[in-house]
Amino acid sequence: MHRSYQPFNPVTSRYLQQRWDQSHYDRHCKKVRCALPVVDTRRQPTPAHIQHKLKKMQMELERLFSIERDNHLLASRLFNIDCSKGLVDHRNQYQPRSLNGSKRKQELALISHQNQAIYQRIISCRSEYCHHGLLADWERTERILENISRYPKELVTKRVSPCNMLFHNDGCERRQEASDWSNLHPLYTMHISCLVPYQLVLFV
């Protein structure tokens, strides 16, 4: 029974299902053998945004609207001139003036002067962080990491060769075979299949 045909779905007759599947597979193979390569040499359809330049159409409509508005204003002026019967316009065209214009200018000048003073204070102040102190703290942290690390950094950096394992050390990619790590110490006889370095962060 185990050597009989095993269909994917439960069927009534395995023998018939096998013959049907085989015939379907033969038809598929025949179609694959008779398939001919066809290269589509037709040009690509032109995109709609190239056929219809919407920006150009919008600019043309705006230009027509401005021309129509100017023509309407000119026609209204000609109509007013025609209806005035030669009267002379001798009115004094008074331009409106602001009552507190000088006051606002003084306030603007005062604000500009204060901003300049604040800017000078900002650029003249010195930083409160000590660069040398931060550097010394980092060196002390490095020494602590070297003391508590499981493997010395010298052994890791010396045994570098092309290989099967990938390590990330200081932004560089290094490869090392797993068999080399078993020779670091005579008592270290375990086969290392995967060794991933980790980073220890101390908060002092």
Coordinates of C-alpha atoms in Angstrom, one line a residue:
M1 CA 0.0 0.0 0.0
H2 CA 2.8 2.4 0.8
R3 CA 4.2 2.0 -2.7
S4 CA 1.0 3.0 -4.4
Y5 CA 0.3 6.4 -5.8
Q6 CA -0.3 9.0 -3.1
P7 CA -2.5 11.9 -4.3
F8 CA -2.6 15.2 -2.6
N9 CA -6.4 15.0 -2.0
P10 CA -8.5 12.0 -0.9
V11 CA -9.9 10.2 -4.0
T12 CA -12.0 7.2 -4.7
S13 CA -9.6 5.5 -7.1
R14 CA -5.8 6.1 -6.8
Y15 CA -5.2 4.3 -10.1
L16 CA -7.5 6.6 -12.0
Q17 CA -6.2 9.7 -10.2
Q18 CA -2.6 8.7 -11.1
R19 CA -3.5 8.3 -14.8
W20 CA -5.3 11.7 -14.8
D21 CA -2.4 13.4 -13.1
Q22 CA 0.1 11.8 -15.5
S23 CA -1.9 12.9 -18.6
H24 CA -2.2 16.4 -17.2
Y25 CA 1.6 16.5 -16.6
D26 CA 2.3 15.2 -20.1
R27 CA 0.1 17.9 -21.7
H28 CA 1.9 20.5 -19.6
C29 CA 5.4 19.2 -20.7
K30 CA 4.2 19.2 -24.4
K31 CA 3.0 22.8 -24.1
V32 CA 6.4 23.8 -22.6
R33 CA 8.3 22.1 -25.4
C34 CA 6.2 23.7 -28.1
A35 CA 6.3 27.2 -26.6
L36 CA 8.0 29.8 -28.8
P37 CA 9.8 32.9 -27.6
V38 CA 7.9 36.1 -28.4
V39 CA 9.5 39.5 -28.1
D40 CA 7.1 42.4 -27.7
T41 CA 8.5 45.2 -29.9
R42 CA 5.6 47.5 -29.5
R43 CA 6.4 51.0 -28.1
Q44 CA 5.4 51.8 -24.6
P45 CA 2.2 53.8 -24.2
T46 CA 2.7 57.5 -23.7
P47 CA 1.8 58.5 -20.1
A48 CA -1.2 60.7 -19.6
H49 CA 0.8 63.5 -17.9
I50 CA 2.9 63.8 -21.0
Q51 CA 0.0 63.8 -23.5
H52 CA -1.9 66.4 -21.5
K53 CA 0.3 69.1 -20.0
L54 CA -1.9 70.2 -17.1
K55 CA 0.5 72.9 -15.9
K56 CA 0.7 74.5 -19.4
M57 CA -3.1 74.4 -19.7
Q58 CA -3.5 76.0 -16.2
M59 CA -1.0 78.7 -17.1
E60 CA -2.9 79.4 -20.4
L61 CA -6.2 79.7 -18.6
E62 CA -4.7 82.1 -16.1
R63 CA -3.3 84.2 -18.9
L64 CA -6.7 84.3 -20.6
F65 CA -8.4 85.3 -17.3
S66 CA -5.9 88.1 -16.8
I67 CA -6.4 89.3 -20.4
E68 CA -10.2 89.2 -19.9
R69 CA -10.0 91.1 -16.7
D70 CA -7.8 93.8 -18.2
N71 CA -10.2 94.1 -21.1
H72 CA -13.2 94.5 -18.8
L73 CA -11.4 97.2 -16.8
L74 CA -10.4 99.0 -20.0
A75 CA -14.0 98.8 -21.4
S76 CA -15.4 100.2 -18.1
R77 CA -12.9 103.1 -18.2
L78 CA -13.9 103.9 -21.8
F79 CA -17.6 103.8 -20.9
N80 CA -17.0 106.2 -18.0
I81 CA -15.1 108.6 -20.2
D82 CA -17.9 108.5 -22.8
C83 CA -20.5 109.2 -20.2
S84 CA -18.6 112.0 -18.4
K85 CA -19.1 114.6 -21.3
G86 CA -15.7 116.1 -21.0
L87 CA -15.7 116.9 -17.2
V88 CA -12.3 117.4 -15.6
D89 CA -11.5 115.4 -12.5
H90 CA -9.8 117.9 -10.1
R91 CA -10.2 115.9 -6.9
N92 CA -7.3 115.7 -4.5
Q93 CA -6.4 112.1 -4.2
Y94 CA -5.4 111.7 -0.5
Q95 CA -3.4 108.7 0.4
P96 CA -4.4 107.1 3.7
R97 CA -1.6 107.2 6.3
S98 CA -1.2 105.2 9.5
L99 CA -1.5 107.0 12.8
N100 CA 0.9 104.8 14.7
G101 CA 3.4 104.1 11.9
S102 CA 6.3 105.8 13.7
K103 CA 5.5 104.0 17.0
R104 CA 5.6 100.6 15.3
K105 CA 8.9 101.4 13.6
Q106 CA 10.4 102.3 17.0
E107 CA 9.1 99.1 18.6
L108 CA 10.6 97.1 15.7
A109 CA 14.0 98.8 16.1
L110 CA 13.9 98.1 19.8
I111 CA 13.1 94.4 19.3
S112 CA 15.9 94.1 16.7
H113 CA 18.3 95.7 19.2
Q114 CA 17.3 93.3 21.9
N115 CA 17.5 90.3 19.6
Q116 CA 21.0 91.3 18.6
A117 CA 22.0 91.7 22.3
I118 CA 20.6 88.2 23.1
Y119 CA 22.5 86.8 20.1
Q120 CA 25.8 88.3 21.3
R121 CA 25.2 86.8 24.8
I122 CA 24.6 83.4 23.3
I123 CA 27.7 83.3 21.1
S124 CA 29.9 84.7 23.8
C125 CA 29.0 82.1 26.5
R126 CA 31.3 79.1 26.9
S127 CA 30.4 75.4 27.2
E128 CA 30.0 73.9 30.7
Y129 CA 31.2 70.5 29.6
C130 CA 34.8 69.5 30.1
H131 CA 36.2 67.7 27.1
H132 CA 39.2 66.4 29.0
G133 CA 37.1 65.0 31.8
L134 CA 34.9 63.1 29.3
L135 CA 38.0 61.7 27.6
A136 CA 39.5 60.6 30.9
D137 CA 36.2 58.9 31.8
W138 CA 36.1 57.1 28.5
E139 CA 39.7 55.8 28.9
R140 CA 38.8 54.6 32.4
T141 CA 35.7 52.8 31.0
E142 CA 37.9 51.2 28.4
R143 CA 40.3 49.9 31.0
I144 CA 37.4 48.4 33.0
L145 CA 36.1 46.7 29.9
E146 CA 39.5 45.2 29.2
N147 CA 39.7 43.9 32.8
I148 CA 36.3 42.3 32.9
S149 CA 36.2 41.0 29.3
R150 CA 36.3 37.2 28.9
Y151 CA 38.8 37.2 26.0
P152 CA 41.7 39.6 25.7
K153 CA 41.4 42.1 22.8
E154 CA 44.9 41.2 21.5
L155 CA 43.9 37.5 20.9
V156 CA 40.9 38.6 18.9
T157 CA 42.7 41.1 16.8
K158 CA 45.7 38.8 16.0
R159 CA 43.8 35.8 14.8
V160 CA 42.0 37.3 11.8
S161 CA 41.9 35.4 8.5
P162 CA 39.3 34.9 5.7
C163 CA 36.7 32.4 6.7
N164 CA 33.3 31.1 7.6
M165 CA 32.3 33.4 10.5
L166 CA 31.4 37.0 10.4
F167 CA 32.2 39.4 13.3
H168 CA 31.5 43.1 13.7
N169 CA 34.3 44.9 15.5
D170 CA 34.5 48.8 15.5
G171 CA 32.4 49.1 12.4
C172 CA 34.7 46.6 10.4
E173 CA 33.6 43.1 9.2
R174 CA 36.0 40.4 10.1
R175 CA 35.9 36.7 9.4
Q176 CA 37.4 33.9 11.5
E177 CA 37.1 30.2 11.4
A178 CA 35.5 28.5 14.4
S179 CA 38.4 26.0 14.6
D180 CA 40.9 28.8 15.4
W181 CA 39.0 29.7 18.5
S182 CA 39.4 26.2 20.0
N183 CA 43.2 26.8 20.0
L184 CA 43.2 29.9 22.2
H185 CA 43.8 27.8 25.3
P186 CA 44.9 24.2 25.9
L187 CA 41.9 23.5 28.2
Y188 CA 39.5 25.0 25.7
T189 CA 38.5 21.8 23.8
M190 CA 34.9 22.5 23.1
H191 CA 33.9 22.9 19.5
I192 CA 32.6 26.5 19.1
S193 CA 29.9 26.5 16.5
C194 CA 28.9 30.1 16.8
L195 CA 30.5 32.9 18.7
V196 CA 28.9 36.3 18.7
P197 CA 30.7 39.2 20.4
Y198 CA 28.7 41.4 22.6
Q199 CA 29.1 45.0 23.9
L200 CA 29.0 45.8 27.6
V201 CA 28.0 49.3 28.7
L202 CA 28.8 50.6 32.2
F203 CA 27.0 53.4 33.8
V204 CA 29.4 55.2 36.1

